[in-house]
Amino acid sequence: RLSRIVHPDKRIASSSAGDASSSASTDAGDAAYQRIRRAYDVLRDSETRRIYDEFGLEGLRALTDGAVVLRGRGVAELREELVQLRRLREEAAVMKLTQPATQLTVGLNCSSVFSPIDEDQPKGIYLERLSFSQNTSFILTPKHRLVLAGSLGNMGRAYVPTVSLTMRSQLTDKLSSDVTVGLNYLPTAAGKLTYRLSPNLLASVRAEVTSMQGGTLVPKLTPSLSCQISPKCVGTLSYAWNSPNKGARAEVLWQAAEGFHGKAALFLAPNDAGG
């Protein structure tokens, strides 16, 4: 009965004047007619009506999306599947908000293969660095994100835990900044500016200050240039100044598979750096 009242054919005569109010009334009438038809299509079918009575619009959306299928199952079974679907969607929303990431880094020393310190030194490849890190980011606003990171890595023969907190901000369409405070066995503060030169080219500079024992502050500066080589591959050139690992570094980061990344790096150090 409602569909006959708001049927478009009933409003042809009243909308023939063509004024603004008549056009708005026609649009509202069409929307009402479509809502009534959708409701009727759901309620006239015993199975879809059962889903609506039990789970409401959420159940109908899951049914429309193909997330659940009726197949003549009982209400209890459908309820269990919809509860599980809701839980998966909530977990996906949390993952999207926090965006956790895990990284395992293994460093191999090949210096004795290319340039042995003395002739009696056996040539070989040695494990020089091993670290495990976990970070979680929290989206505060569309342009601000807080990143909490923790890692466990070797400093010589000892393994030292590190904790850092970073505020990432999108200052303009092309300029972004990172402000970081961290602590391992010494406190560290760092700032980074990144500027997008082109859609595939980024230039950045990172300044860092580390407090050494005795209160001495050691500044470090690292400019870098990154290029998007392909949709799954990024190359970076950088130079670390006044750092224990000072020198030039070339890195290539690629997506090996969904959720997995690989990185290859070449480090060139001056003779006074001991590398």
PDB file of C-alpha atoms in Angstrom:
ATOM      1  CA  ARG A   1       0.000   0.000   0.000  1.00  0.00           C
ATOM      2  CA  LEU A   2       2.813   2.397   0.797  1.00  0.00           C
ATOM      3  CA  SER A   3       4.515   1.699  -2.515  1.00  0.00           C
ATOM      4  CA  ARG A   4       1.343   2.610  -4.384  1.00  0.00           C
ATOM      5  CA  ILE A   5       1.111   5.893  -2.484  1.00  0.00           C
ATOM      6  CA  VAL A   6       4.661   7.002  -3.367  1.00  0.00           C
ATOM      7  CA  HIS A   7       4.871   5.271  -6.764  1.00  0.00           C
ATOM      8  CA  PRO A   8       6.514   7.522  -9.415  1.00  0.00           C
ATOM      9  CA  ASP A   9       3.492   7.178 -11.711  1.00  0.00           C
ATOM     10  CA  LYS A  10       1.342   8.835  -9.061  1.00  0.00           C
ATOM     11  CA  ARG A  11       3.547  11.966  -9.110  1.00  0.00           C
ATOM     12  CA  ILE A  12       3.868  12.560 -12.850  1.00  0.00           C
ATOM     13  CA  ALA A  13       1.059  15.068 -12.948  1.00  0.00           C
ATOM     14  CA  SER A  14       2.164  16.954  -9.837  1.00  0.00           C
ATOM     15  CA  SER A  15       5.760  17.266 -11.094  1.00  0.00           C
ATOM     16  CA  SER A  16       4.844  18.539 -14.571  1.00  0.00           C
ATOM     17  CA  ALA A  17       5.224  22.170 -13.445  1.00  0.00           C
ATOM     18  CA  GLY A  18       8.979  21.621 -13.137  1.00  0.00           C
ATOM     19  CA  ASP A  19       9.670  24.119 -10.346  1.00  0.00           C
ATOM     20  CA  ALA A  20      12.366  23.601  -7.695  1.00  0.00           C
ATOM     21  CA  SER A  21      10.001  22.473  -4.942  1.00  0.00           C
ATOM     22  CA  SER A  22       8.366  19.963  -7.265  1.00  0.00           C
ATOM     23  CA  SER A  23      11.773  18.543  -8.258  1.00  0.00           C
ATOM     24  CA  ALA A  24      12.828  18.191  -4.617  1.00  0.00           C
ATOM     25  CA  SER A  25       9.551  16.473  -3.806  1.00  0.00           C
ATOM     26  CA  THR A  26      10.068  14.064  -6.704  1.00  0.00           C
ATOM     27  CA  ASP A  27      13.565  13.131  -5.485  1.00  0.00           C
ATOM     28  CA  ALA A  28      12.287  12.545  -1.958  1.00  0.00           C
ATOM     29  CA  GLY A  29       9.423  10.431  -3.288  1.00  0.00           C
ATOM     30  CA  ASP A  30      11.792   8.302  -5.399  1.00  0.00           C
ATOM     31  CA  ALA A  31      14.037   7.700  -2.373  1.00  0.00           C
ATOM     32  CA  ALA A  32      11.029   6.697  -0.240  1.00  0.00           C
ATOM     33  CA  TYR A  33       9.806   4.348  -2.962  1.00  0.00           C
ATOM     34  CA  GLN A  34      13.225   2.620  -3.152  1.00  0.00           C
ATOM     35  CA  ARG A  35      13.396   2.208   0.649  1.00  0.00           C
ATOM     36  CA  ILE A  36       9.920   0.633   0.695  1.00  0.00           C
ATOM     37  CA  ARG A  37      10.878  -1.772  -2.111  1.00  0.00           C
ATOM     38  CA  ARG A  38      14.057  -2.861  -0.303  1.00  0.00           C
ATOM     39  CA  ALA A  39      12.125  -3.425   2.929  1.00  0.00           C
ATOM     40  CA  TYR A  40       9.472  -5.432   1.100  1.00  0.00           C
ATOM     41  CA  ASP A  41      12.097  -7.590  -0.658  1.00  0.00           C
ATOM     42  CA  VAL A  42      13.614  -8.463   2.731  1.00  0.00           C
ATOM     43  CA  LEU A  43      10.395  -9.073   4.647  1.00  0.00           C
ATOM     44  CA  ARG A  44       8.543 -11.099   2.041  1.00  0.00           C
ATOM     45  CA  ASP A  45      11.256 -13.803   2.081  1.00  0.00           C
ATOM     46  CA  SER A  46      11.134 -15.972   5.203  1.00  0.00           C
ATOM     47  CA  GLU A  47      14.922 -16.562   5.305  1.00  0.00           C
ATOM     48  CA  THR A  48      15.995 -12.919   4.909  1.00  0.00           C
ATOM     49  CA  ARG A  49      13.252 -11.851   7.314  1.00  0.00           C
ATOM     50  CA  ARG A  50      14.643 -14.313   9.860  1.00  0.00           C
ATOM     51  CA  ILE A  51      18.117 -12.763   9.449  1.00  0.00           C
ATOM     52  CA  TYR A  52      16.721  -9.244   9.870  1.00  0.00           C
ATOM     53  CA  ASP A  53      14.640 -10.144  12.925  1.00  0.00           C
ATOM     54  CA  GLU A  54      17.670 -11.736  14.609  1.00  0.00           C
ATOM     55  CA  PHE A  55      20.610  -9.564  13.498  1.00  0.00           C
ATOM     56  CA  GLY A  56      19.154  -6.387  11.981  1.00  0.00           C
ATOM     57  CA  LEU A  57      20.843  -4.431   9.213  1.00  0.00           C
ATOM     58  CA  GLU A  58      24.286  -5.811  10.121  1.00  0.00           C
ATOM     59  CA  GLY A  59      23.116  -9.316   9.279  1.00  0.00           C
ATOM     60  CA  LEU A  60      21.612  -8.159   5.989  1.00  0.00           C
ATOM     61  CA  ARG A  61      24.868  -6.411   5.008  1.00  0.00           C
ATOM     62  CA  ALA A  62      26.869  -9.556   5.803  1.00  0.00           C
ATOM     63  CA  LEU A  63      24.428 -11.570   3.721  1.00  0.00           C
ATOM     64  CA  THR A  64      24.661  -9.114   0.808  1.00  0.00           C
ATOM     65  CA  ASP A  65      28.480  -9.026   0.948  1.00  0.00           C
ATOM     66  CA  GLY A  66      28.631 -12.814   0.849  1.00  0.00           C
ATOM     67  CA  ALA A  67      30.289 -12.993   4.275  1.00  0.00           C
ATOM     68  CA  VAL A  68      27.619 -15.458   5.439  1.00  0.00           C
ATOM     69  CA  VAL A  69      25.399 -17.822   3.486  1.00  0.00           C
ATOM     70  CA  LEU A  70      22.031 -19.135   4.628  1.00  0.00           C
ATOM     71  CA  ARG A  71      22.081 -22.673   3.223  1.00  0.00           C
ATOM     72  CA  GLY A  72      19.114 -23.559   5.425  1.00  0.00           C
ATOM     73  CA  ARG A  73      21.089 -23.280   8.674  1.00  0.00           C
ATOM     74  CA  GLY A  74      19.571 -22.513  12.036  1.00  0.00           C
ATOM     75  CA  VAL A  75      19.555 -19.193  13.828  1.00  0.00           C
ATOM     76  CA  ALA A  76      22.136 -20.325  16.417  1.00  0.00           C
ATOM     77  CA  GLU A  77      24.667 -21.245  13.730  1.00  0.00           C
ATOM     78  CA  LEU A  78      24.129 -17.987  11.871  1.00  0.00           C
ATOM     79  CA  ARG A  79      24.468 -16.042  15.120  1.00  0.00           C
ATOM     80  CA  GLU A  80      27.842 -17.699  15.844  1.00  0.00           C
ATOM     81  CA  GLU A  81      29.147 -16.890  12.365  1.00  0.00           C
ATOM     82  CA  LEU A  82      28.005 -13.262  12.542  1.00  0.00           C
ATOM     83  CA  VAL A  83      29.579 -12.820  15.985  1.00  0.00           C
ATOM     84  CA  GLN A  84      32.852 -14.187  14.611  1.00  0.00           C
ATOM     85  CA  LEU A  85      32.594 -11.876  11.590  1.00  0.00           C
ATOM     86  CA  ARG A  86      32.033  -8.880  13.878  1.00  0.00           C
ATOM     87  CA  ARG A  87      35.082  -9.826  15.959  1.00  0.00           C
ATOM     88  CA  LEU A  88      37.252 -10.127  12.839  1.00  0.00           C
ATOM     89  CA  ARG A  89      36.115  -6.700  11.663  1.00  0.00           C
ATOM     90  CA  GLU A  90      36.922  -5.185  15.059  1.00  0.00           C
ATOM     91  CA  GLU A  91      40.397  -6.769  15.005  1.00  0.00           C
ATOM     92  CA  ALA A  92      40.957  -5.443  11.486  1.00  0.00           C
ATOM     93  CA  ALA A  93      39.943  -1.952  12.641  1.00  0.00           C
ATOM     94  CA  VAL A  94      42.431  -2.116  15.533  1.00  0.00           C
ATOM     95  CA  MET A  95      45.194  -3.339  13.203  1.00  0.00           C
ATOM     96  CA  LYS A  96      44.459  -0.487  10.801  1.00  0.00           C
ATOM     97  CA  LEU A  97      44.600   2.049  13.634  1.00  0.00           C
ATOM     98  CA  THR A  98      47.774   0.805  15.326  1.00  0.00           C
ATOM     99  CA  GLN A  99      49.568  -0.662  12.273  1.00  0.00           C
ATOM    100  CA  PRO A 100      52.020  -2.888  14.209  1.00  0.00           C
ATOM    101  CA  ALA A 101      55.198  -3.967  12.424  1.00  0.00           C
ATOM    102  CA  THR A 102      57.980  -6.389  13.307  1.00  0.00           C
ATOM    103  CA  GLN A 103      61.504  -6.316  11.903  1.00  0.00           C
ATOM    104  CA  LEU A 104      64.432  -8.722  12.223  1.00  0.00           C
ATOM    105  CA  THR A 105      67.822  -7.371  11.144  1.00  0.00           C
ATOM    106  CA  VAL A 106      70.883  -9.522  10.491  1.00  0.00           C
ATOM    107  CA  GLY A 107      74.205  -7.862   9.619  1.00  0.00           C
ATOM    108  CA  LEU A 108      77.068  -9.812   8.026  1.00  0.00           C
ATOM    109  CA  ASN A 109      80.672  -8.571   8.034  1.00  0.00           C
ATOM    110  CA  CYS A 110      82.448  -9.392   4.765  1.00  0.00           C
ATOM    111  CA  SER A 111      85.441  -7.073   5.218  1.00  0.00           C
ATOM    112  CA  SER A 112      87.945  -9.933   5.649  1.00  0.00           C
ATOM    113  CA  VAL A 113      86.912 -11.307   2.266  1.00  0.00           C
ATOM    114  CA  PHE A 114      87.694  -8.087   0.406  1.00  0.00           C
ATOM    115  CA  SER A 115      90.405  -6.462   2.558  1.00  0.00           C
ATOM    116  CA  PRO A 116      91.892  -8.596   5.390  1.00  0.00           C
ATOM    117  CA  ILE A 117      93.613  -6.706   8.181  1.00  0.00           C
ATOM    118  CA  ASP A 118      96.582  -9.068   8.132  1.00  0.00           C
ATOM    119  CA  GLU A 119      97.683 -11.936   5.942  1.00  0.00           C
ATOM    120  CA  ASP A 120      97.158 -14.553   8.665  1.00  0.00           C
ATOM    121  CA  GLN A 121      93.530 -13.580   9.190  1.00  0.00           C
ATOM    122  CA  PRO A 122      91.222 -16.253   7.780  1.00  0.00           C
ATOM    123  CA  LYS A 123      88.800 -15.033   5.179  1.00  0.00           C
ATOM    124  CA  GLY A 124      85.147 -15.458   5.973  1.00  0.00           C
ATOM    125  CA  ILE A 125      81.774 -13.892   6.643  1.00  0.00           C
ATOM    126  CA  TYR A 126      80.902 -13.110  10.239  1.00  0.00           C
ATOM    127  CA  LEU A 127      77.668 -12.247  12.034  1.00  0.00           C
ATOM    128  CA  GLU A 128      78.164  -8.653  13.137  1.00  0.00           C
ATOM    129  CA  ARG A 129      74.666  -7.435  13.948  1.00  0.00           C
ATOM    130  CA  LEU A 130      71.469  -9.069  15.079  1.00  0.00           C
ATOM    131  CA  SER A 131      68.445  -7.102  16.235  1.00  0.00           C
ATOM    132  CA  PHE A 132      64.721  -7.556  16.697  1.00  0.00           C
ATOM    133  CA  SER A 133      62.334  -4.600  16.715  1.00  0.00           C
ATOM    134  CA  GLN A 134      58.610  -4.038  17.144  1.00  0.00           C
ATOM    135  CA  ASN A 135      56.749  -0.777  16.568  1.00  0.00           C
ATOM    136  CA  THR A 136      53.156   0.346  16.857  1.00  0.00           C
ATOM    137  CA  SER A 137      51.728   3.570  15.478  1.00  0.00           C
ATOM    138  CA  PHE A 138      48.687   5.452  16.727  1.00  0.00           C
ATOM    139  CA  ILE A 139      46.829   7.772  14.348  1.00  0.00           C
ATOM    140  CA  LEU A 140      46.039  10.919  16.351  1.00  0.00           C
ATOM    141  CA  THR A 141      44.769  13.087  13.475  1.00  0.00           C
ATOM    142  CA  PRO A 142      44.887  12.724   9.679  1.00  0.00           C
ATOM    143  CA  LYS A 143      48.235  14.586   9.745  1.00  0.00           C
ATOM    144  CA  HIS A 144      49.755  13.402  13.040  1.00  0.00           C
ATOM    145  CA  ARG A 145      50.841   9.935  14.109  1.00  0.00           C
ATOM    146  CA  LEU A 146      52.571   8.697  17.261  1.00  0.00           C
ATOM    147  CA  VAL A 147      54.952   5.745  16.877  1.00  0.00           C
ATOM    148  CA  LEU A 148      56.141   3.670  19.830  1.00  0.00           C
ATOM    149  CA  ALA A 149      59.071   1.385  19.019  1.00  0.00           C
ATOM    150  CA  GLY A 150      61.171  -1.074  20.954  1.00  0.00           C
ATOM    151  CA  SER A 151      64.123  -3.185  19.898  1.00  0.00           C
ATOM    152  CA  LEU A 152      66.742  -5.573  21.202  1.00  0.00           C
ATOM    153  CA  GLY A 153      70.077  -5.521  19.404  1.00  0.00           C
ATOM    154  CA  ASN A 154      73.725  -6.260  20.008  1.00  0.00           C
ATOM    155  CA  MET A 155      76.232  -3.579  20.959  1.00  0.00           C
ATOM    156  CA  GLY A 156      79.437  -5.538  20.575  1.00  0.00           C
ATOM    157  CA  ARG A 157      78.968  -8.717  22.605  1.00  0.00           C
ATOM    158  CA  ALA A 158      76.107  -7.378  24.754  1.00  0.00           C
ATOM    159  CA  TYR A 159      72.459  -7.063  23.756  1.00  0.00           C
ATOM    160  CA  VAL A 160      70.908  -3.711  24.674  1.00  0.00           C
ATOM    161  CA  PRO A 161      67.160  -2.887  24.699  1.00  0.00           C
ATOM    162  CA  THR A 162      66.074   0.362  23.055  1.00  0.00           C
ATOM    163  CA  VAL A 163      62.801   2.296  23.395  1.00  0.00           C
ATOM    164  CA  SER A 164      61.792   5.326  21.316  1.00  0.00           C
ATOM    165  CA  LEU A 165      58.768   7.561  20.824  1.00  0.00           C
ATOM    166  CA  THR A 166      58.280   9.431  17.532  1.00  0.00           C
ATOM    167  CA  MET A 167      55.787  12.098  16.520  1.00  0.00           C
ATOM    168  CA  ARG A 168      55.261  12.107  12.746  1.00  0.00           C
ATOM    169  CA  SER A 169      53.572  15.138  11.225  1.00  0.00           C
ATOM    170  CA  GLN A 170      52.566  16.021   7.674  1.00  0.00           C
ATOM    171  CA  LEU A 171      53.384  19.734   7.594  1.00  0.00           C
ATOM    172  CA  THR A 172      52.434  20.361   3.942  1.00  0.00           C
ATOM    173  CA  ASP A 173      51.622  18.260   0.895  1.00  0.00           C
ATOM    174  CA  LYS A 174      55.359  17.776   0.245  1.00  0.00           C
ATOM    175  CA  LEU A 175      56.997  18.333   3.649  1.00  0.00           C
ATOM    176  CA  SER A 176      56.834  16.021   6.680  1.00  0.00           C
ATOM    177  CA  SER A 177      58.711  15.849   9.969  1.00  0.00           C
ATOM    178  CA  ASP A 178      59.694  13.287  12.615  1.00  0.00           C
ATOM    179  CA  VAL A 179      60.622  14.190  16.187  1.00  0.00           C
ATOM    180  CA  THR A 180      62.044  11.298  18.220  1.00  0.00           C
ATOM    181  CA  VAL A 181      63.181  10.753  21.800  1.00  0.00           C
ATOM    182  CA  GLY A 182      64.804   7.461  22.669  1.00  0.00           C
ATOM    183  CA  LEU A 183      66.708   5.586  25.321  1.00  0.00           C
ATOM    184  CA  ASN A 184      69.014   2.576  25.232  1.00  0.00           C
ATOM    185  CA  TYR A 185      71.887   2.950  27.623  1.00  0.00           C
ATOM    186  CA  LEU A 186      72.067   6.676  26.747  1.00  0.00           C
ATOM    187  CA  PRO A 187      69.283   9.195  25.968  1.00  0.00           C
ATOM    188  CA  THR A 188      68.919  10.358  22.356  1.00  0.00           C
ATOM    189  CA  ALA A 189      66.898  13.080  20.640  1.00  0.00           C
ATOM    190  CA  ALA A 190      66.489  13.349  16.868  1.00  0.00           C
ATOM    191  CA  GLY A 191      64.615  15.337  14.249  1.00  0.00           C
ATOM    192  CA  LYS A 192      64.025  14.542  10.586  1.00  0.00           C
ATOM    193  CA  LEU A 193      62.641  16.591   7.705  1.00  0.00           C
ATOM    194  CA  THR A 194      61.506  14.914   4.492  1.00  0.00           C
ATOM    195  CA  TYR A 195      60.648  16.761   1.281  1.00  0.00           C
ATOM    196  CA  ARG A 196      59.058  15.185  -1.794  1.00  0.00           C
ATOM    197  CA  LEU A 197      60.952  16.427  -4.837  1.00  0.00           C
ATOM    198  CA  SER A 198      58.816  14.423  -7.276  1.00  0.00           C
ATOM    199  CA  PRO A 199      56.281  11.587  -7.076  1.00  0.00           C
ATOM    200  CA  ASN A 200      59.155   9.065  -6.972  1.00  0.00           C
ATOM    201  CA  LEU A 201      61.948  11.059  -5.283  1.00  0.00           C
ATOM    202  CA  LEU A 202      62.348  12.032  -1.609  1.00  0.00           C
ATOM    203  CA  ALA A 203      65.085  14.092   0.047  1.00  0.00           C
ATOM    204  CA  SER A 204      65.558  14.054   3.804  1.00  0.00           C
ATOM    205  CA  VAL A 205      67.972  15.171   6.502  1.00  0.00           C
ATOM    206  CA  ARG A 206      68.162  13.715  10.009  1.00  0.00           C
ATOM    207  CA  ALA A 207      69.848  15.475  12.924  1.00  0.00           C
ATOM    208  CA  GLU A 208      70.529  13.532  16.117  1.00  0.00           C
ATOM    209  CA  VAL A 209      72.052  14.378  19.483  1.00  0.00           C
ATOM    210  CA  THR A 210      73.257  11.666  21.857  1.00  0.00           C
ATOM    211  CA  SER A 211      74.217  12.291  25.471  1.00  0.00           C
ATOM    212  CA  MET A 212      77.461  10.467  26.257  1.00  0.00           C
ATOM    213  CA  GLN A 213      78.735   9.536  29.686  1.00  0.00           C
ATOM    214  CA  GLY A 214      80.040  12.615  31.443  1.00  0.00           C
ATOM    215  CA  GLY A 215      77.407  14.891  29.917  1.00  0.00           C
ATOM    216  CA  THR A 216      79.065  15.294  26.511  1.00  0.00           C
ATOM    217  CA  LEU A 217      76.606  15.857  23.642  1.00  0.00           C
ATOM    218  CA  VAL A 218      77.509  14.259  20.318  1.00  0.00           C
ATOM    219  CA  PRO A 219      75.702  15.661  17.232  1.00  0.00           C
ATOM    220  CA  LYS A 220      75.112  13.521  14.152  1.00  0.00           C
ATOM    221  CA  LEU A 221      73.825  14.491  10.723  1.00  0.00           C
ATOM    222  CA  THR A 222      72.565  12.162   7.978  1.00  0.00           C
ATOM    223  CA  PRO A 223      71.281  13.509   4.630  1.00  0.00           C
ATOM    224  CA  SER A 224      69.684  10.983   2.275  1.00  0.00           C
ATOM    225  CA  LEU A 225      67.977  10.646  -1.084  1.00  0.00           C
ATOM    226  CA  SER A 226      65.336   7.952  -1.773  1.00  0.00           C
ATOM    227  CA  CYS A 227      63.923   6.868  -5.128  1.00  0.00           C
ATOM    228  CA  GLN A 228      60.912   4.667  -5.877  1.00  0.00           C
ATOM    229  CA  ILE A 229      62.509   2.306  -8.396  1.00  0.00           C
ATOM    230  CA  SER A 230      59.362   0.218  -8.884  1.00  0.00           C
ATOM    231  CA  PRO A 231      56.045  -0.237  -7.056  1.00  0.00           C
ATOM    232  CA  LYS A 232      57.735  -2.820  -4.781  1.00  0.00           C
ATOM    233  CA  CYS A 233      61.312  -1.508  -4.654  1.00  0.00           C
ATOM    234  CA  VAL A 234      62.911   1.598  -3.082  1.00  0.00           C
ATOM    235  CA  GLY A 235      66.554   2.670  -3.298  1.00  0.00           C
ATOM    236  CA  THR A 236      68.280   5.032  -0.816  1.00  0.00           C
ATOM    237  CA  LEU A 237      71.627   6.862  -0.818  1.00  0.00           C
ATOM    238  CA  SER A 238      72.790   8.414   2.470  1.00  0.00           C
ATOM    239  CA  TYR A 239      75.874   9.710   4.254  1.00  0.00           C
ATOM    240  CA  ALA A 240      76.351   9.655   8.021  1.00  0.00           C
ATOM    241  CA  TRP A 241      78.467  12.484   9.428  1.00  0.00           C
ATOM    242  CA  ASN A 242      80.149  12.402  12.862  1.00  0.00           C
ATOM    243  CA  SER A 243      78.775   8.955  13.620  1.00  0.00           C
ATOM    244  CA  PRO A 244      80.464   5.718  14.752  1.00  0.00           C
ATOM    245  CA  ASN A 245      79.211   4.295  11.442  1.00  0.00           C
ATOM    246  CA  LYS A 246      80.104   7.361   9.426  1.00  0.00           C
ATOM    247  CA  GLY A 247      80.348   6.917   5.715  1.00  0.00           C
ATOM    248  CA  ALA A 248      78.197   6.447   2.637  1.00  0.00           C
ATOM    249  CA  ARG A 249      75.467   3.844   2.463  1.00  0.00           C
ATOM    250  CA  ALA A 250      73.427   2.521  -0.463  1.00  0.00           C
ATOM    251  CA  GLU A 251      70.320   0.473   0.337  1.00  0.00           C
ATOM    252  CA  VAL A 252      67.661  -1.298  -1.677  1.00  0.00           C
ATOM    253  CA  LEU A 253      64.404  -2.275   0.048  1.00  0.00           C
ATOM    254  CA  TRP A 254      61.919  -4.500  -1.757  1.00  0.00           C
ATOM    255  CA  GLN A 255      58.678  -6.298  -0.969  1.00  0.00           C
ATOM    256  CA  ALA A 256      59.450  -9.991  -1.259  1.00  0.00           C
ATOM    257  CA  ALA A 257      55.898 -11.141  -0.463  1.00  0.00           C
ATOM    258  CA  GLU A 258      52.779  -9.909   1.261  1.00  0.00           C
ATOM    259  CA  GLY A 259      53.903  -8.801   4.724  1.00  0.00           C
ATOM    260  CA  PHE A 260      57.590  -9.601   4.099  1.00  0.00           C
ATOM    261  CA  HIS A 261      60.347  -7.209   3.013  1.00  0.00           C
ATOM    262  CA  GLY A 262      64.005  -7.648   2.167  1.00  0.00           C
ATOM    263  CA  LYS A 263      66.891  -5.175   2.267  1.00  0.00           C
ATOM    264  CA  ALA A 264      70.373  -5.159   0.764  1.00  0.00           C
ATOM    265  CA  ALA A 265      72.911  -2.502   1.818  1.00  0.00           C
ATOM    266  CA  LEU A 266      76.411  -1.458   0.790  1.00  0.00           C
ATOM    267  CA  PHE A 267      78.408   0.602   3.301  1.00  0.00           C
ATOM    268  CA  LEU A 268      81.570   2.523   2.387  1.00  0.00           C
ATOM    269  CA  ALA A 269      83.558   3.975   5.285  1.00  0.00           C
ATOM    270  CA  PRO A 270      86.676   6.177   5.307  1.00  0.00           C
ATOM    271  CA  ASN A 271      89.905   4.673   6.651  1.00  0.00           C
ATOM    272  CA  ASP A 272      89.679   6.546   9.936  1.00  0.00           C
ATOM    273  CA  ALA A 273      86.308   4.948  10.634  1.00  0.00           C
ATOM    274  CA  GLY A 274      87.910   1.577  11.142  1.00  0.00           C
ATOM    275  CA  GLY A 275      85.769  -0.125   8.462  1.00  0.00           C
TER     276      GLY A 275
END
